[in-house]
XYZ file of C-alpha atoms in Angstrom:
685
model
C -0.037 0.023 -0.017
C 1.200 3.491 -0.800
C 1.737 5.327 2.497
C 0.638 8.712 1.120
C -2.593 7.179 -0.287
C -3.130 5.297 2.965
C -2.856 8.549 4.939
C -5.336 10.304 2.602
C -7.780 7.416 2.882
C -7.583 7.430 6.682
C -8.172 11.170 6.686
C -11.304 10.751 4.532
C -12.534 7.930 6.846
C -12.277 10.296 9.833
C -14.171 12.928 7.940
C -16.994 10.479 7.214
C -17.124 9.361 10.830
C -17.340 13.013 11.933
C -20.233 13.583 9.530
C -21.981 10.515 10.915
C -21.570 11.900 14.433
C -22.908 15.280 13.287
C -25.936 13.716 11.593
C -26.659 11.666 14.682
C -26.590 14.707 16.893
C -28.724 16.675 14.450
C -31.284 13.825 14.437
C -31.226 13.810 18.267
C -32.029 17.546 18.276
C -34.857 16.982 15.898
C -36.229 14.230 18.124
C -36.167 16.592 21.120
C -38.031 19.255 19.162
C -40.533 16.615 18.076
C -41.054 15.578 21.672
C -41.664 19.224 22.709
C -44.155 19.636 19.852
C -45.911 16.421 20.728
C -46.102 17.394 24.443
C -47.585 20.829 23.535
C -50.113 19.377 21.157
C -51.141 16.724 23.704
C -51.719 19.492 26.273
C -53.743 21.520 23.797
C -55.714 18.405 22.986
C -56.258 17.528 26.630
C -57.339 21.094 27.588
C -59.579 21.537 24.608
C -61.171 18.145 25.198
C -62.016 19.242 28.745
C -63.373 22.574 27.562
C -65.507 20.969 24.859
C -67.253 18.650 27.246
C -67.733 21.322 29.952
C -68.985 23.869 27.486
C -66.167 26.273 28.333
C -64.184 26.032 25.123
C -63.317 29.403 23.623
C -60.725 28.650 21.066
C -61.666 25.084 20.047
C -65.083 23.880 19.591
C -65.493 21.170 16.985
C -64.388 17.545 16.285
C -62.428 18.532 13.105
C -60.013 20.553 15.145
C -59.339 17.605 17.415
C -58.848 15.312 14.464
C -56.296 17.787 13.010
C -54.425 17.889 16.320
C -54.425 14.134 16.560
C -53.144 13.813 13.002
C -50.249 16.204 13.798
C -49.290 14.173 16.816
C -49.365 10.961 14.763
C -47.220 12.553 12.056
C -44.655 13.686 14.659
C -44.584 10.218 16.285
C -43.867 8.639 12.841
C -41.089 11.199 12.266
C -39.615 10.473 15.701
C -39.589 6.673 15.012
C -37.963 7.246 11.626
C -35.280 9.438 13.228
C -34.529 6.810 15.882
C -34.134 4.222 13.170
C -31.790 6.544 11.264
C -29.672 7.117 14.355
C -29.516 3.322 14.857
C -28.443 2.856 11.233
C -25.782 5.550 11.464
C -24.378 4.103 14.668
C -24.065 0.667 13.073
C -22.624 2.133 9.799
C -19.925 4.121 11.687
C -18.079 0.844 12.370
C -17.764 0.219 8.639
C -18.985 3.357 6.784
C -18.071 2.099 3.304
C -16.385 -0.890 1.697
C -15.527 0.386 -1.720
C -14.722 3.280 -4.018
C -14.659 3.934 -7.686
C -13.635 6.976 -9.718
C -15.803 7.985 -12.612
C -15.675 10.883 -14.970
C -18.859 11.643 -16.943
C -18.731 13.252 -20.368
C -19.582 16.702 -19.007
C -17.059 16.634 -16.131
C -13.460 17.846 -16.310
C -12.059 15.580 -13.630
C -12.918 12.086 -12.165
C -15.276 12.141 -9.190
C -14.803 9.836 -6.189
C -17.721 7.619 -5.197
C -17.535 5.798 -1.872
C -19.999 2.911 -1.496
C -21.644 1.644 1.728
C -24.707 -0.087 3.072
C -26.474 3.293 3.293
C -26.301 6.883 2.262
C -24.192 9.368 4.229
C -25.279 12.826 3.038
C -24.945 16.359 4.520
C -25.760 19.668 2.804
C -26.434 17.812 -0.488
C -22.933 16.288 -0.487
C -22.883 12.501 -0.712
C -20.001 11.375 1.433
C -21.057 7.711 0.992
C -23.390 6.338 -1.669
C -25.955 3.648 -1.018
C -24.825 0.474 -2.802
C -28.227 0.309 -4.435
C -27.898 3.656 -6.198
C -27.917 3.454 -10.020
C -24.348 4.745 -10.362
C -22.977 2.006 -8.049
C -23.677 -0.628 -10.644
C -20.349 0.533 -12.152
C -18.525 -0.795 -9.157
C -20.016 -4.255 -9.434
C -20.132 -4.800 -13.190
C -17.710 -2.667 -15.140
C -13.974 -2.648 -15.894
C -11.720 0.362 -16.459
C -12.329 2.549 -19.494
C -15.297 3.916 -21.334
C -18.591 2.701 -19.869
C -22.022 3.895 -18.871
C -24.864 3.436 -16.423
C -28.604 4.036 -16.570
C -30.553 6.330 -14.249
C -33.913 8.195 -14.397
C -32.199 10.875 -16.546
C -31.162 8.286 -19.069
C -27.791 6.775 -20.005
C -24.781 8.451 -18.486
C -21.556 7.799 -20.361
C -18.069 8.347 -19.025
C -14.734 6.831 -17.983
C -14.088 4.454 -15.053
C -10.568 4.863 -13.789
C -10.328 3.258 -10.343
C -11.863 0.538 -8.212
C -10.736 0.321 -4.603
C -11.819 -1.991 -1.793
C -11.398 -1.373 1.909
C -11.055 -3.480 4.950
C -12.594 -1.314 7.754
C -13.267 -2.779 11.183
C -14.526 -0.913 14.212
C -13.983 2.390 12.439
C -10.376 1.643 11.586
C -8.936 1.230 8.064
C -6.823 -1.931 8.059
C -5.918 -1.867 4.393
C -7.144 -1.119 0.848
C -6.849 -3.012 -2.410
C -6.961 -1.611 -5.939
C -8.509 -3.913 -8.596
C -10.073 -3.836 -11.968
C -12.225 -6.846 -11.263
C -14.347 -7.584 -8.238
C -13.905 -11.297 -8.448
C -11.547 -13.842 -6.892
C -9.808 -10.990 -5.105
C -8.206 -10.866 -1.683
C -11.227 -9.537 0.202
C -13.581 -12.080 -1.415
C -11.104 -14.887 -0.547
C -10.949 -13.633 3.053
C -14.667 -13.648 3.300
C -14.958 -17.132 1.866
C -12.210 -18.476 4.123
C -14.065 -17.503 7.331
C -15.841 -20.108 9.478
C -19.510 -20.695 9.207
C -21.918 -18.754 11.464
C -25.416 -19.490 12.817
C -26.882 -16.770 10.589
C -26.532 -15.867 6.932
C -24.718 -12.515 6.397
C -25.101 -9.949 3.687
C -22.686 -10.107 0.762
C -22.949 -6.435 -0.209
C -19.223 -5.848 -0.260
C -18.433 -8.885 -2.408
C -21.377 -9.104 -4.831
C -20.179 -10.512 -8.159
C -21.098 -9.310 -11.602
C -23.516 -12.133 -12.413
C -25.160 -11.742 -9.033
C -25.471 -7.974 -9.378
C -27.225 -8.304 -12.726
C -29.970 -10.383 -11.088
C -30.151 -8.163 -7.943
C -30.747 -5.031 -10.038
C -33.105 -6.518 -12.572
C -36.025 -4.077 -12.744
C -38.362 -6.681 -14.239
C -41.151 -7.534 -11.879
C -42.239 -10.477 -13.904
C -41.493 -14.079 -12.880
C -37.805 -15.019 -12.812
C -36.431 -18.577 -12.332
C -32.942 -18.756 -10.953
C -31.063 -22.065 -11.438
C -28.153 -21.669 -9.110
C -25.573 -24.323 -8.317
C -24.879 -25.144 -4.696
C -22.944 -22.285 -3.058
C -23.685 -19.796 -5.820
C -25.377 -17.416 -3.289
C -28.830 -17.603 -4.787
C -30.672 -17.046 -1.493
C -28.386 -14.138 -0.577
C -28.906 -12.691 -4.062
C -32.716 -12.959 -3.601
C -32.601 -11.091 -0.284
C -30.341 -8.381 -1.708
C -32.813 -8.093 -4.587
C -35.612 -7.459 -2.068
C -33.411 -4.719 -0.540
C -32.828 -3.201 -4.022
C -36.542 -3.324 -4.950
C -37.492 -1.627 -1.591
C -34.997 1.093 -2.348
C -35.830 1.511 -6.049
C -39.598 1.468 -5.574
C -39.899 2.826 -2.076
C -43.052 4.824 -2.967
C -44.807 1.671 -4.240
C -43.317 -1.272 -2.414
C -43.085 -1.773 1.386
C -41.568 -4.620 3.376
C -45.123 -5.899 4.181
C -45.658 -6.430 0.468
C -42.880 -9.020 0.299
C -43.484 -12.734 1.041
C -40.757 -15.302 1.280
C -41.744 -18.960 0.940
C -38.927 -20.718 2.808
C -38.227 -24.474 2.719
C -38.238 -24.787 6.528
C -38.412 -22.963 9.832
C -34.704 -23.686 10.273
C -33.873 -21.910 7.017
C -36.198 -19.019 7.909
C -34.204 -18.508 11.074
C -30.926 -18.827 9.252
C -31.661 -16.005 6.765
C -33.442 -13.748 9.329
C -30.659 -11.212 9.796
C -29.741 -10.447 6.204
C -32.211 -7.675 5.432
C -31.841 -5.956 8.848
C -28.082 -5.821 8.194
C -28.915 -4.005 4.927
C -31.100 -1.426 6.783
C -34.428 -3.023 6.050
C -37.034 -4.694 8.282
C -37.582 -8.433 8.332
C -40.041 -9.607 5.609
C -42.775 -12.107 6.382
C -41.420 -15.550 5.925
C -43.371 -18.811 6.084
C -43.232 -22.343 4.693
C -45.591 -23.706 2.139
C -46.702 -26.433 4.543
C -47.562 -23.945 7.271
C -49.499 -21.965 4.773
C -51.271 -25.077 3.438
C -52.086 -26.269 6.886
C -54.036 -23.064 7.599
C -55.863 -23.172 4.283
C -56.787 -26.852 4.528
C -57.678 -26.648 8.219
C -56.210 -30.045 8.919
C -52.887 -31.818 9.259
C -51.189 -34.094 6.777
C -47.901 -35.935 6.104
C -45.131 -33.513 5.317
C -42.686 -34.054 2.398
C -39.817 -34.593 4.835
C -41.737 -37.261 6.678
C -42.481 -39.052 3.411
C -38.874 -38.771 2.167
C -37.656 -40.173 5.538
C -39.823 -43.241 5.039
C -38.819 -43.641 1.431
C -35.105 -43.436 2.136
C -35.475 -45.944 4.937
C -37.505 -48.489 2.961
C -36.497 -47.667 -0.618
C -39.990 -48.542 -1.815
C -39.972 -48.232 -5.594
C -43.805 -47.689 -5.770
C -43.456 -44.606 -3.597
C -40.892 -43.165 -6.037
C -43.126 -43.984 -8.948
C -46.107 -42.235 -7.226
C -43.951 -39.118 -6.630
C -42.739 -39.204 -10.265
C -46.333 -39.320 -11.591
C -47.684 -36.535 -9.304
C -44.642 -34.372 -9.988
C -45.014 -34.549 -13.786
C -46.259 -31.929 -16.192
C -48.549 -34.566 -17.659
C -50.279 -35.004 -14.291
C -50.851 -31.210 -14.164
C -52.259 -31.113 -17.651
C -54.771 -33.845 -16.921
C -55.649 -32.189 -13.628
C -56.252 -28.834 -15.316
C -58.728 -30.543 -17.677
C -60.420 -32.076 -14.650
C -60.687 -28.596 -12.989
C -62.049 -27.031 -16.165
C -64.611 -29.726 -17.003
C -65.228 -32.675 -14.684
C -65.702 -30.703 -11.511
C -68.276 -28.522 -13.234
C -70.283 -31.660 -13.976
C -70.590 -32.404 -10.303
C -73.212 -29.649 -10.121
C -76.675 -31.134 -10.837
C -79.102 -28.237 -11.369
C -82.729 -28.588 -10.483
C -85.770 -26.385 -10.206
C -85.396 -24.132 -7.146
C -88.351 -22.656 -5.242
C -87.690 -19.648 -3.086
C -91.041 -18.617 -1.558
C -93.066 -17.266 -4.424
C -90.003 -17.325 -6.697
C -89.369 -20.360 -8.963
C -86.178 -20.718 -11.026
C -86.334 -23.647 -13.469
C -83.732 -26.364 -13.939
C -83.322 -25.176 -17.534
C -82.564 -21.629 -16.509
C -79.978 -22.864 -14.017
C -78.385 -25.115 -16.598
C -78.229 -22.364 -19.162
C -76.653 -19.854 -16.759
C -74.214 -22.347 -15.064
C -73.028 -24.351 -18.137
C -73.328 -21.798 -20.922
C -73.338 -18.156 -19.908
C -70.837 -18.590 -17.065
C -68.712 -21.247 -18.595
C -65.527 -19.190 -18.555
C -65.714 -18.513 -14.818
C -64.361 -20.784 -12.017
C -67.032 -22.654 -10.075
C -67.070 -20.399 -7.050
C -67.620 -17.328 -9.270
C -70.529 -19.109 -11.024
C -72.098 -19.829 -7.680
C -71.613 -16.164 -6.641
C -73.300 -14.933 -9.794
C -76.154 -17.388 -9.516
C -76.790 -16.422 -5.844
C -76.813 -12.755 -6.881
C -79.240 -13.585 -9.681
C -81.614 -15.272 -7.239
C -81.403 -12.352 -4.762
C -82.076 -9.832 -7.584
C -85.112 -11.730 -8.696
C -86.530 -11.498 -5.157
C -86.086 -7.710 -5.269
C -85.585 -7.615 -1.457
C -84.330 -4.582 0.446
C -80.615 -3.840 0.501
C -80.352 -4.835 4.157
C -81.758 -8.301 3.409
C -79.855 -8.763 0.162
C -76.631 -10.125 1.658
C -78.474 -12.634 3.898
C -80.393 -13.944 0.873
C -77.219 -14.241 -1.180
C -75.630 -16.243 1.636
C -78.637 -18.636 1.928
C -78.748 -19.056 -1.848
C -75.102 -20.050 -1.914
C -75.705 -22.751 0.761
C -78.592 -24.195 -1.266
C -76.594 -24.141 -4.539
C -73.654 -25.941 -3.034
C -75.995 -28.730 -1.930
C -76.703 -29.342 -5.582
C -73.197 -30.715 -6.060
C -72.799 -34.514 -5.865
C -70.079 -33.787 -3.293
C -68.053 -30.768 -2.091
C -65.615 -32.909 -0.148
C -62.291 -31.955 -1.706
C -60.680 -35.385 -0.847
C -63.581 -37.268 -2.482
C -63.371 -35.067 -5.567
C -59.540 -35.617 -5.786
C -60.142 -39.373 -5.559
C -62.570 -39.079 -8.500
C -59.738 -37.579 -10.481
C -57.256 -40.212 -9.381
C -59.680 -43.058 -10.201
C -60.457 -41.600 -13.642
C -56.673 -41.614 -14.395
C -56.056 -45.122 -13.143
C -54.214 -43.877 -10.063
C -54.428 -45.230 -6.548
C -57.014 -43.424 -4.406
C -55.836 -41.939 -1.087
C -57.393 -42.024 2.422
C -55.151 -39.261 3.829
C -53.486 -36.245 2.347
C -49.815 -36.741 1.445
C -47.286 -34.008 0.506
C -47.751 -34.502 -3.260
C -51.542 -34.285 -2.962
C -51.672 -30.869 -1.158
C -51.349 -28.670 -4.132
C -54.005 -30.487 -6.237
C -56.410 -30.529 -3.273
C -55.853 -26.825 -2.663
C -56.554 -26.169 -6.367
C -59.835 -28.059 -6.042
C -60.670 -25.940 -2.998
C -59.746 -22.768 -4.928
C -61.987 -23.835 -7.794
C -64.904 -24.641 -5.587
C -64.814 -22.003 -2.878
C -61.842 -19.655 -3.549
C -59.013 -19.854 -1.087
C -59.316 -17.480 1.719
C -55.715 -16.520 2.443
C -54.005 -13.809 4.448
C -50.864 -14.203 2.344
C -51.332 -11.127 0.112
C -48.154 -9.864 -1.536
C -46.783 -7.707 -4.329
C -43.639 -9.783 -4.700
C -43.071 -13.425 -3.720
C -39.814 -15.380 -3.372
C -40.011 -19.162 -3.518
C -36.835 -20.865 -2.371
C -35.749 -24.440 -3.102
C -38.041 -24.528 -6.168
C -36.819 -28.034 -7.111
C -38.859 -29.347 -4.141
C -42.107 -28.195 -5.653
C -44.131 -29.804 -8.471
C -45.812 -28.246 -11.531
C -49.095 -28.316 -9.519
C -47.450 -26.150 -6.877
C -46.443 -23.562 -9.472
C -49.899 -23.562 -10.912
C -51.335 -22.958 -7.406
C -48.838 -20.110 -6.799
C -50.083 -18.366 -9.920
C -53.634 -18.766 -8.689
C -52.876 -17.258 -5.230
C -50.414 -14.551 -6.212
C -50.927 -12.567 -9.449
C -47.788 -10.562 -8.697
C -44.167 -11.084 -9.804
C -42.355 -14.067 -8.382
C -38.700 -15.089 -7.960
C -38.183 -18.853 -7.998
C -34.783 -20.066 -6.661
C -33.359 -23.479 -6.644
C -30.963 -26.114 -7.938
C -32.331 -29.047 -9.941
C -29.254 -31.081 -8.981
C -30.249 -30.904 -5.315
C -33.628 -32.644 -5.873
C -33.865 -35.605 -3.469
C -37.242 -36.969 -4.453
C -36.903 -37.259 -8.242
C -34.337 -36.742 -11.027
C -34.632 -33.383 -12.771
C -32.935 -32.007 -15.857
C -32.600 -28.834 -17.867
C -35.617 -30.000 -19.889
C -37.645 -29.739 -16.689
C -36.494 -26.098 -16.318
C -37.488 -25.343 -19.874
C -41.008 -26.688 -19.343
C -41.235 -24.880 -15.971
C -40.199 -21.666 -17.661
C -43.029 -22.008 -20.153
C -45.592 -22.915 -17.497
C -44.736 -19.976 -15.233
C -44.038 -17.568 -18.099
C -40.709 -16.807 -16.525
C -37.312 -15.585 -17.607
C -34.568 -17.965 -16.540
C -31.209 -16.889 -15.162
C -28.243 -19.059 -14.204
C -25.745 -18.705 -11.369
C -23.039 -21.147 -12.270
C -20.187 -20.075 -9.983
C -19.795 -21.721 -6.603
C -18.394 -19.638 -3.801
C -19.076 -21.788 -0.725
C -16.715 -24.699 -0.770
C -13.002 -25.033 -1.377
C -11.876 -26.053 -4.865
C -11.240 -29.616 -3.615
C -14.726 -30.038 -2.154
C -16.430 -28.449 -5.179
C -14.633 -30.634 -7.671
C -15.223 -33.703 -5.555
C -18.971 -32.927 -5.285
C -19.351 -32.613 -8.986
C -17.659 -35.910 -9.552
C -20.237 -37.499 -7.290
C -22.847 -36.018 -9.610
C -20.960 -37.231 -12.644
C -21.037 -33.922 -14.448
C -19.455 -30.485 -14.285
C -22.152 -28.000 -13.500
C -20.207 -25.251 -11.694
C -17.333 -22.902 -12.145
C -15.237 -23.047 -8.994
C -13.665 -20.197 -7.116
C -9.982 -20.873 -6.846
C -9.903 -21.205 -3.041
C -7.629 -24.135 -2.110
C -8.105 -26.301 0.908
C -7.568 -29.739 2.345
C -8.345 -32.916 0.286
C -11.676 -34.710 0.688
C -11.118 -37.887 2.749
C -12.967 -41.133 2.215
C -12.279 -43.354 5.190
C -12.753 -47.187 5.103
C -13.010 -48.512 8.678
C -14.218 -51.457 10.753
C -16.422 -49.327 12.906
C -18.143 -46.150 11.595
C -18.948 -44.661 15.003
C -15.358 -44.975 16.247
C -14.010 -43.462 13.043
C -16.433 -40.519 13.291
C -15.279 -40.059 16.938
C -11.667 -39.919 15.824
C -12.467 -37.287 13.198
C -14.319 -35.259 15.816
C -11.376 -35.442 18.179
C -9.288 -33.708 15.556
C -11.821 -31.256 14.134
C -13.416 -30.101 17.345
C -10.051 -28.642 18.395
C -10.380 -26.049 15.594
C -13.577 -24.654 17.228
C -15.540 -24.765 14.053
C -19.035 -25.794 13.162
C -19.371 -29.523 12.408
C -22.264 -31.431 10.918
C -22.672 -35.137 10.795
C -25.069 -35.677 7.901
C -26.738 -39.110 7.947
C -28.960 -40.511 5.262
C -31.788 -41.407 7.636
C -33.035 -40.726 11.164
C -32.319 -44.336 12.128
C -28.608 -43.693 11.415
C -28.746 -40.649 13.664
C -30.213 -42.783 16.504
C -27.601 -45.488 15.952
C -24.678 -43.037 16.176
C -26.106 -41.259 19.186
C -26.767 -44.567 20.924
C -23.247 -45.828 20.373
C -21.337 -42.540 21.226
C -21.555 -40.249 24.168
C -19.759 -37.569 22.145
C -22.262 -37.649 19.309
C -25.168 -37.834 21.734
C -24.386 -34.204 22.579
C -24.754 -33.058 19.023
C -27.852 -30.993 18.328
C -30.351 -32.698 15.997
C -31.334 -30.294 13.262
C -34.901 -30.583 12.086
C -37.525 -28.295 10.562
C -38.196 -26.594 13.944
C -34.560 -26.148 14.906
C -32.442 -23.019 15.045
C -28.662 -22.841 14.588
C -28.108 -20.102 17.141
C -25.394 -20.712 19.812
C -24.686 -24.258 18.524
C -21.625 -25.483 16.692
C -22.202 -29.216 16.623
C -25.044 -30.726 14.643
C -26.326 -34.023 13.365
C -29.006 -34.109 10.667
C -30.133 -35.525 7.308
C -29.531 -34.028 3.777
C -33.133 -32.804 3.427
C -32.810 -30.815 6.668
C -29.346 -29.469 5.845
C -30.258 -27.929 2.503
C -29.529 -24.232 2.301
C -27.199 -24.100 5.328
C -23.423 -24.620 5.576
C -20.855 -25.868 7.993
C -17.092 -25.681 8.302
C -16.725 -29.444 8.403
C -19.126 -32.183 7.199
C -18.926 -35.870 7.987
C -21.058 -38.342 6.021
C -21.139 -41.745 7.784
C -22.278 -45.130 6.378
C -21.248 -43.973 2.878
C -21.139 -47.528 1.516
C -22.355 -49.024 -1.735
C -25.390 -50.708 -0.115
C -26.564 -47.465 1.402
C -25.971 -45.148 -1.539
C -26.613 -46.978 -4.797
C -29.274 -45.257 -6.925
C -29.781 -41.821 -8.605
C -31.583 -40.312 -5.670
C -28.931 -41.621 -3.305
C -26.398 -39.858 -5.471
C -28.266 -36.576 -5.073
C -28.296 -37.056 -1.301
C -24.521 -37.475 -1.357
C -24.198 -34.348 -3.520
C -26.362 -32.261 -1.221
C -24.427 -33.473 1.800
C -21.012 -32.747 0.282
C -22.008 -29.179 -0.835
C -22.809 -28.186 2.719
C -19.100 -28.215 3.591
C -17.030 -24.995 3.516
C -13.483 -26.242 4.421
C -13.452 -29.973 5.130
C -15.338 -33.030 3.982
C -15.202 -36.654 5.183
C -16.996 -39.816 3.994
C -16.883 -42.849 6.323
C -17.923 -46.431 5.548
C -17.401 -49.787 7.167
C -18.256 -51.660 4.020
C -17.353 -51.206 0.376
C -17.658 -47.508 -0.339
C -20.384 -46.236 -2.640
C -19.389 -46.267 -6.294
C -20.256 -42.550 -6.386
C -17.227 -41.918 -4.203
C -14.737 -44.012 -6.135
C -14.164 -41.570 -8.975
C -11.306 -39.612 -7.445
C -10.512 -39.392 -3.818
C -7.981 -39.539 -1.038
C -8.687 -42.741 0.853
C -7.715 -43.407 4.446
C -8.023 -46.891 6.036
C -8.189 -47.303 9.848
């Protein structure tokens, strides 16, 4: 580092910190003024209220004046809350005011201007000391190289010359070092971030966003987007940063309450919970599909994880075949025909007598089957009920009651409105096995039947929806999502991490067509070392990712006489490093076996859908529960040929291996799985 430049940079950092302190003090003064104004208005309100009700009021005498005073108080309270949030943000940002800088000279400027980038704007007297990373001009930092370039803003395209990119390492308000670079990829700061140990919460990546990630984050298209991202490509982080960008870009139209994240599990929801707050935004509403479905169905059912657990234990081929059928686009197409035609025929019109009013069977047939044929069933019933009420010509006060009673009578004209029975009619007509309880692959079709019959009453309104782990959903799910949410959606996932069926790029193409989405790929993996990433892809049998050149230790495949003892020996070594460790077993029965045989492993926290990772560093879990999270060290026991032998087993191994940041072990007491025999370091003990 140049000493003169370093001194200049430190001087600027102190200037920014001073401005932050000044802004905080100014905000505190404004809060005090607000509090005085609120106190005065409350006194006026109180005195006037007393005068009004005693008949002594001289200056105030009507309700409008009280409403005005109350509105003023509310406005000042909102201002006060906003100022407190701003003080909190500034206090946090003072520790690391900015992380980067670029120099850009537009066509109408004589000299390059310096642009410092941070999590939030630092501005005083119309001077931007630090720019918000989401500002239009900051795209230059993430995407462009030196030389002639341009960026787009509300005023149009701004052309100019980019002459410098600088990254800073600032901790606790102190500048440790800076790095000049033309590219923001595979650099020292990125490598430093990637080399860190895993934490219990996902962190923002704002200082190391890569070009392909930035393009997705800043996409201004609200239409549906599908992101196929390899393991460790940062797709979930990118999605959360995109939310932050949209809230900034469209702050007058989009609020945090308008965002819904459909998470794969409660564990994952907890894991990502701190990202948006670290970017200065509030937490969005996050739920799982199964929590949502449980409320809409009003009853319980077998979850996908429960079914997969049974399947992996028993390896029942019929179960796999059932999943394959209900997860197919062909199943959806037949089901859509059933929704459009067959369910309608469950309605058997007849002549209805309502007091002196008679509506013939022929009239009902004509209205229901002909005039209203393009409407869903519940809409047809709504229209018919309104038609009956209008024919009665009752008073407005009685109209709604009559509509309600008419609906009840009309629904009785269906052969059945039991959604499970109706679903079984469909299954039977397609030579599929009927069900006596709702399984995970039946939920979406049953909810679609309920939507068609009654309309789904849901509290999950949104203007933008993020669906994570999209490979775990079926075409029926995506059709349901389009029914529930008419807004733009961002689907994230990795087809190679599917553990219930084998998916391909052809599946993505069909899904893109069904959801009318654009598709974007994130093909670079940042999570694991080069050794782990290469090994993981060899398990898969294909190269699907570009690897960041972060070297680490070799992957170890250990052949042993006793799996439990071998795992204990690994733990004795790895636990000394004070890192997070996960033992990822194929099944729950393997977890029970290890914990029964080892007092050490017994102390490991079992990760399931209701777990959190906070304050824990030692975990034992299954691949389906571990998806989306990461650990410094991963151990996969019982990795033998008998245990991992088919295509879905291969995907389970792939998912397990891609959870590891720095170190990966496979342990077997029998012949190792053939998926592990491609290239490996083998240890026998």
